[in-house]
PDB file of C-alpha atoms in Angstrom:
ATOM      1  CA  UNK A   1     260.390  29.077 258.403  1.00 39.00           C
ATOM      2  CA  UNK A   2     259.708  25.324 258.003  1.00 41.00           C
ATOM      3  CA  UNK A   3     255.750  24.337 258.825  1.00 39.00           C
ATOM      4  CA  UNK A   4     256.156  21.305 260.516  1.00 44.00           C
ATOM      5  CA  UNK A   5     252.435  20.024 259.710  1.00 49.00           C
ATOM      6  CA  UNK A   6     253.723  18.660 255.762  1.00 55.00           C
ATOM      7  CA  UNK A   7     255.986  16.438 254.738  1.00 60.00           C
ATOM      8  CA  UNK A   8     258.063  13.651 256.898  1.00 65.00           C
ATOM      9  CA  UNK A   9     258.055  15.716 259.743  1.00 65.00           C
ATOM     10  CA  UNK A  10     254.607  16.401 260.073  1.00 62.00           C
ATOM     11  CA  UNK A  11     253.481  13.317 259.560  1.00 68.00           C
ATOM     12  CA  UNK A  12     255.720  12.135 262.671  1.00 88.00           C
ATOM     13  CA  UNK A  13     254.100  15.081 264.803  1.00 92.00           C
ATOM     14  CA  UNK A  14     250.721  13.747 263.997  1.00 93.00           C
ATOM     15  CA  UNK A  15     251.867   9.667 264.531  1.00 94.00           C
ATOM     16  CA  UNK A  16     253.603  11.095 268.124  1.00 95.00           C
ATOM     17  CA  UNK A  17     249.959  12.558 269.355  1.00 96.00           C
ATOM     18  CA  UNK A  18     248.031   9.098 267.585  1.00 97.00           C
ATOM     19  CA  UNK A  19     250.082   7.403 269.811  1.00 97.00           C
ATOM     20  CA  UNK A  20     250.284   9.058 273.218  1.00 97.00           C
ATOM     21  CA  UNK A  21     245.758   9.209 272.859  1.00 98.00           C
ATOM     22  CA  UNK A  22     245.865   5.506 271.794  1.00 98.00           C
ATOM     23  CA  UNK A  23     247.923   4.657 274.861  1.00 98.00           C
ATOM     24  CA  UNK A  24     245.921   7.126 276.816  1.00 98.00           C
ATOM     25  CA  UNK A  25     242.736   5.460 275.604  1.00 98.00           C
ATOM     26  CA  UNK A  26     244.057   1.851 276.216  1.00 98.00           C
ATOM     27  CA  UNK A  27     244.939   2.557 279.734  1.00 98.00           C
ATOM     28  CA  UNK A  28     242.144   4.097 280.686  1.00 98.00           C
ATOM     29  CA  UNK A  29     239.292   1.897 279.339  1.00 98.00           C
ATOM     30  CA  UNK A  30     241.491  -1.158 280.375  1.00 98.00           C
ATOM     31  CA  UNK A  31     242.035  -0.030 283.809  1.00 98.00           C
ATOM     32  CA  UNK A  32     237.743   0.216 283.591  1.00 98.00           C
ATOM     33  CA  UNK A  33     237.004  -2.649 282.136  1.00 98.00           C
ATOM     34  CA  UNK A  34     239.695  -4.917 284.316  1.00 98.00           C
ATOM     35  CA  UNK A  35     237.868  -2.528 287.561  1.00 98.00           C
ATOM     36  CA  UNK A  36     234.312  -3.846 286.236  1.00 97.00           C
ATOM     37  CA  UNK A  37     234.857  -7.047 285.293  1.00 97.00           C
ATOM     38  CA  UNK A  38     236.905  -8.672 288.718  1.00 97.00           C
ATOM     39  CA  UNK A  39     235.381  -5.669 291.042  1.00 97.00           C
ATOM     40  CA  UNK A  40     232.276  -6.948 292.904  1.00 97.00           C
ATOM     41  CA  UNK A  41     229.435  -5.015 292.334  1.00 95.00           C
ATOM     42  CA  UNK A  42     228.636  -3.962 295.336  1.00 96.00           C
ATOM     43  CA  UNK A  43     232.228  -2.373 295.529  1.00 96.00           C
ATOM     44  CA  UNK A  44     231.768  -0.963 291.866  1.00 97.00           C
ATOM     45  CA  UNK A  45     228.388   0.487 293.140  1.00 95.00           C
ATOM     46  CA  UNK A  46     230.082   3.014 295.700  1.00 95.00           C
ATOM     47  CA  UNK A  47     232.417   4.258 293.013  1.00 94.00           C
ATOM     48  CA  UNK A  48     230.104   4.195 290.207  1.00 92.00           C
ATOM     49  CA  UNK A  49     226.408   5.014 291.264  1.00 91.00           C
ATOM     50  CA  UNK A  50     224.788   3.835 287.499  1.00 93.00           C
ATOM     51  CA  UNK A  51     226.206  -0.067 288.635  1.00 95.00           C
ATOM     52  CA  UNK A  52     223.755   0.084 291.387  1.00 94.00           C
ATOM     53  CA  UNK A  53     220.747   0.668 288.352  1.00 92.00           C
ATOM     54  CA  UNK A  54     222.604  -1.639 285.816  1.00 94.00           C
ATOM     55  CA  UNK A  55     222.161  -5.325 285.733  1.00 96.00           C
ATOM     56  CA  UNK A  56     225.437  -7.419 286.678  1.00 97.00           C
ATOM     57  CA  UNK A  57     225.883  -8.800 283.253  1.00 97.00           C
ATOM     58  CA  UNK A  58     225.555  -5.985 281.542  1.00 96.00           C
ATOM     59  CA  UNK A  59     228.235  -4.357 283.729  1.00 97.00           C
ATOM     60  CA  UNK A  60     230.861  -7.028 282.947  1.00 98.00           C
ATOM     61  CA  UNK A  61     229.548  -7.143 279.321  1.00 97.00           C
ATOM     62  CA  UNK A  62     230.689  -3.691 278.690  1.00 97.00           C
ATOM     63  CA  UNK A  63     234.074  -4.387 281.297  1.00 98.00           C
ATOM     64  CA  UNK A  64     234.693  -6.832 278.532  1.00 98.00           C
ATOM     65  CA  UNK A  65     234.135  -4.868 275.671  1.00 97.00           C
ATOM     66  CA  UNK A  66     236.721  -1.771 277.590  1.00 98.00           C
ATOM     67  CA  UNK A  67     239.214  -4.390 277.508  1.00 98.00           C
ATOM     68  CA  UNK A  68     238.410  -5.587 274.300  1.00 98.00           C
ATOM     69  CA  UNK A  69     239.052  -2.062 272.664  1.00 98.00           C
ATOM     70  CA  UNK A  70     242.541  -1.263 274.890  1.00 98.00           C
ATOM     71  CA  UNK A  71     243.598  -4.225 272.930  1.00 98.00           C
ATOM     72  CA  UNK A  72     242.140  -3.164 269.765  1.00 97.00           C
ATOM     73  CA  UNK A  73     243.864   0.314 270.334  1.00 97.00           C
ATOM     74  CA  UNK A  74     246.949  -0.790 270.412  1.00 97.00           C
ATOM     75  CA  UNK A  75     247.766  -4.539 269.254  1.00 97.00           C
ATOM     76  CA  UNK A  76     246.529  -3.684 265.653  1.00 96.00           C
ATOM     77  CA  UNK A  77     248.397  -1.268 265.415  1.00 91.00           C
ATOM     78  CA  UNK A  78     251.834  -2.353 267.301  1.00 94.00           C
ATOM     79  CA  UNK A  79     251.587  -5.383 265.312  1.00 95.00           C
ATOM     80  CA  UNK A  80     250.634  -4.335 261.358  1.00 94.00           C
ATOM     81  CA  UNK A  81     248.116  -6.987 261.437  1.00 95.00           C
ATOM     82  CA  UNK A  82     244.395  -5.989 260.783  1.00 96.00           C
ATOM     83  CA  UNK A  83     245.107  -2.311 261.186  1.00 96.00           C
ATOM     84  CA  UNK A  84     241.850  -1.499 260.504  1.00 95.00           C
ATOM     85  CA  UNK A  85     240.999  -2.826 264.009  1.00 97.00           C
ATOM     86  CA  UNK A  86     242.396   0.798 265.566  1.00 97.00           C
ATOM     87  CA  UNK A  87     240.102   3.566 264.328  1.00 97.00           C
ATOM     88  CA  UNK A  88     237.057   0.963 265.076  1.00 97.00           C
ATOM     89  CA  UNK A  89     238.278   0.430 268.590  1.00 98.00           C
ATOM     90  CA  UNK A  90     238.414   4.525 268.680  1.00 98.00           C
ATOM     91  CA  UNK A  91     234.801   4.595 267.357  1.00 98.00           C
ATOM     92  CA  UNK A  92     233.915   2.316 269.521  1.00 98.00           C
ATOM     93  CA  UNK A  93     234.779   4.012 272.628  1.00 98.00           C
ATOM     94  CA  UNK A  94     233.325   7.179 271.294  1.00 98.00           C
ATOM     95  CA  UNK A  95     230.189   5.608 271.240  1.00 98.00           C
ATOM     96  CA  UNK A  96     230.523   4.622 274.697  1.00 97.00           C
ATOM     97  CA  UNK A  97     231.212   7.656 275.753  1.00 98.00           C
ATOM     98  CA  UNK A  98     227.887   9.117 274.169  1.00 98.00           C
ATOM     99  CA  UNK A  99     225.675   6.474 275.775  1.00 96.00           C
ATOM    100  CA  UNK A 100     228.357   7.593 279.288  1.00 96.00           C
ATOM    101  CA  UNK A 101     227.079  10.769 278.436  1.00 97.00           C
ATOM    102  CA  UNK A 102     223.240   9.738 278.387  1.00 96.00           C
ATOM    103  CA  UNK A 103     223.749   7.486 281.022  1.00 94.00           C
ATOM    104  CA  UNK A 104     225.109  10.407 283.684  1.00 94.00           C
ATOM    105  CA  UNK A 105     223.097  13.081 282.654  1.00 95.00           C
ATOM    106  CA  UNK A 106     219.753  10.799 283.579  1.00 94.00           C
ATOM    107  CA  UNK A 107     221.449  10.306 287.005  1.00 93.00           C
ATOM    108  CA  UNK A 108     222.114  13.980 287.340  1.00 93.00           C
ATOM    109  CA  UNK A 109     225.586  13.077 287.381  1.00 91.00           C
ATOM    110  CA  UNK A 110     226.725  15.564 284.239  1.00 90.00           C
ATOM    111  CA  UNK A 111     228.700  17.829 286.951  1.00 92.00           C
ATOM    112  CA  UNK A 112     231.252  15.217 288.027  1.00 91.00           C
ATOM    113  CA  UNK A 113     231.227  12.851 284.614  1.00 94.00           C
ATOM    114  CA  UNK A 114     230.986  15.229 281.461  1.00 96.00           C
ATOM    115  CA  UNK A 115     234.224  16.613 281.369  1.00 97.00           C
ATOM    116  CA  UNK A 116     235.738  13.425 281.874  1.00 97.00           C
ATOM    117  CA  UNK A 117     233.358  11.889 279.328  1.00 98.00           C
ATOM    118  CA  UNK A 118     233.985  14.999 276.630  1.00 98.00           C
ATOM    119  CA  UNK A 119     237.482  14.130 276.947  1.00 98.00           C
ATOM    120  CA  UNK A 120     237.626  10.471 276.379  1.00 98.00           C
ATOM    121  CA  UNK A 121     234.968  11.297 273.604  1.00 98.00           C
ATOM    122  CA  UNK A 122     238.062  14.227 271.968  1.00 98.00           C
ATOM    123  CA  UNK A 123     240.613  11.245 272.120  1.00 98.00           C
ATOM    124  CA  UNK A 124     238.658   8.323 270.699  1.00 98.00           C
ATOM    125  CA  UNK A 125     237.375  10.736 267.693  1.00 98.00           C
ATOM    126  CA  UNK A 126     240.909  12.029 267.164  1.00 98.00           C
ATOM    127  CA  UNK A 127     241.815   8.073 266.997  1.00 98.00           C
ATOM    128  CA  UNK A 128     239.357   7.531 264.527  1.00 98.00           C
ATOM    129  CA  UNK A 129     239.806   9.919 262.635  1.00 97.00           C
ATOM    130  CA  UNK A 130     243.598  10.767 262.710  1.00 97.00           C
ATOM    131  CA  UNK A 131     244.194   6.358 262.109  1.00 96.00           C
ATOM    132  CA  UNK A 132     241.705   6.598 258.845  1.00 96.00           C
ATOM    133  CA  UNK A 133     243.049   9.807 257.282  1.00 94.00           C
ATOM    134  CA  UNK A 134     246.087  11.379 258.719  1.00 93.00           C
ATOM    135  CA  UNK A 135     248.263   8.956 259.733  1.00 93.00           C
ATOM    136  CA  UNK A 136     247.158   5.221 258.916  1.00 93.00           C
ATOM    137  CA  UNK A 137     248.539   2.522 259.885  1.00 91.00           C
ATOM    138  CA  UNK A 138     250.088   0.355 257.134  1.00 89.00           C
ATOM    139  CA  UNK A 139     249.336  -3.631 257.681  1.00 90.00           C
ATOM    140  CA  UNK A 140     252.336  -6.075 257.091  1.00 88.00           C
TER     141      UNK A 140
END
């Protein structure tokens, strides 16, 4: 029986699921950020209730910095060039997703957002991690 965690085909099991959570992760936080940053906020405020607490600038600020990391989880490593860029991008998000976390819970909002948030918080920390020590990205 073959274990197909070592060797060549292992490490393209582990580059296949790196890939599909990057993707996942750049989709999602650019869909949020692009949402944030053109969305009035009066329009973000009835889909997200912490906008109506936040100021506007700080709102777009972090709609910029979603879009900023889609890029950064993908372009980096699409391209070879600063590859280093990917699992920083993933940590990034992770920490976004804690502060999500903090965020919610002091809205009493933990029932709807945590398993979202937990999720998006698995996937950036598998980025990190898998793109620093698994299955890093070689720069050209």
């Amino acid at each position: 029986m073959t274990d197909v965690t070592s060797g060549a085909a292992g490490r393209n099991w582990w580059t296949i699921g790196l890939w599909v959570a990057q993707v996942l992760l750049a989709l999602v936080f650019g869909a949020a950020g692009v949402m944030k940053l053109l969305q009035p906020v009066e329009a973000l405020g009835a889909m997200m209730a912490w906008v109506n607490s936040t100021p506007e600038l700080l709102v777009r600020f972090i709609g910029l910095v979603e879009i900023a990391g889609a890029l950064g989880m993908v372009l980096p490593a699409i391209t070879g060039t600063l590859p280093y860029l990917t699992p920083l991008a993933a940590l990034g998000f992770a920490i976004i997703q804690v502060l999500a976390i903090g965020v919610h819970a002091s809205l009493g909002e933990t029932a709807t957002s945590l398993p979202i948030n937990l999720m998006l918080l698995a996937l950036s920390l598998f980025v990190a991690w898998g793109r620093t020590r698994k299955a890093p990205i070689a720069a050209r």
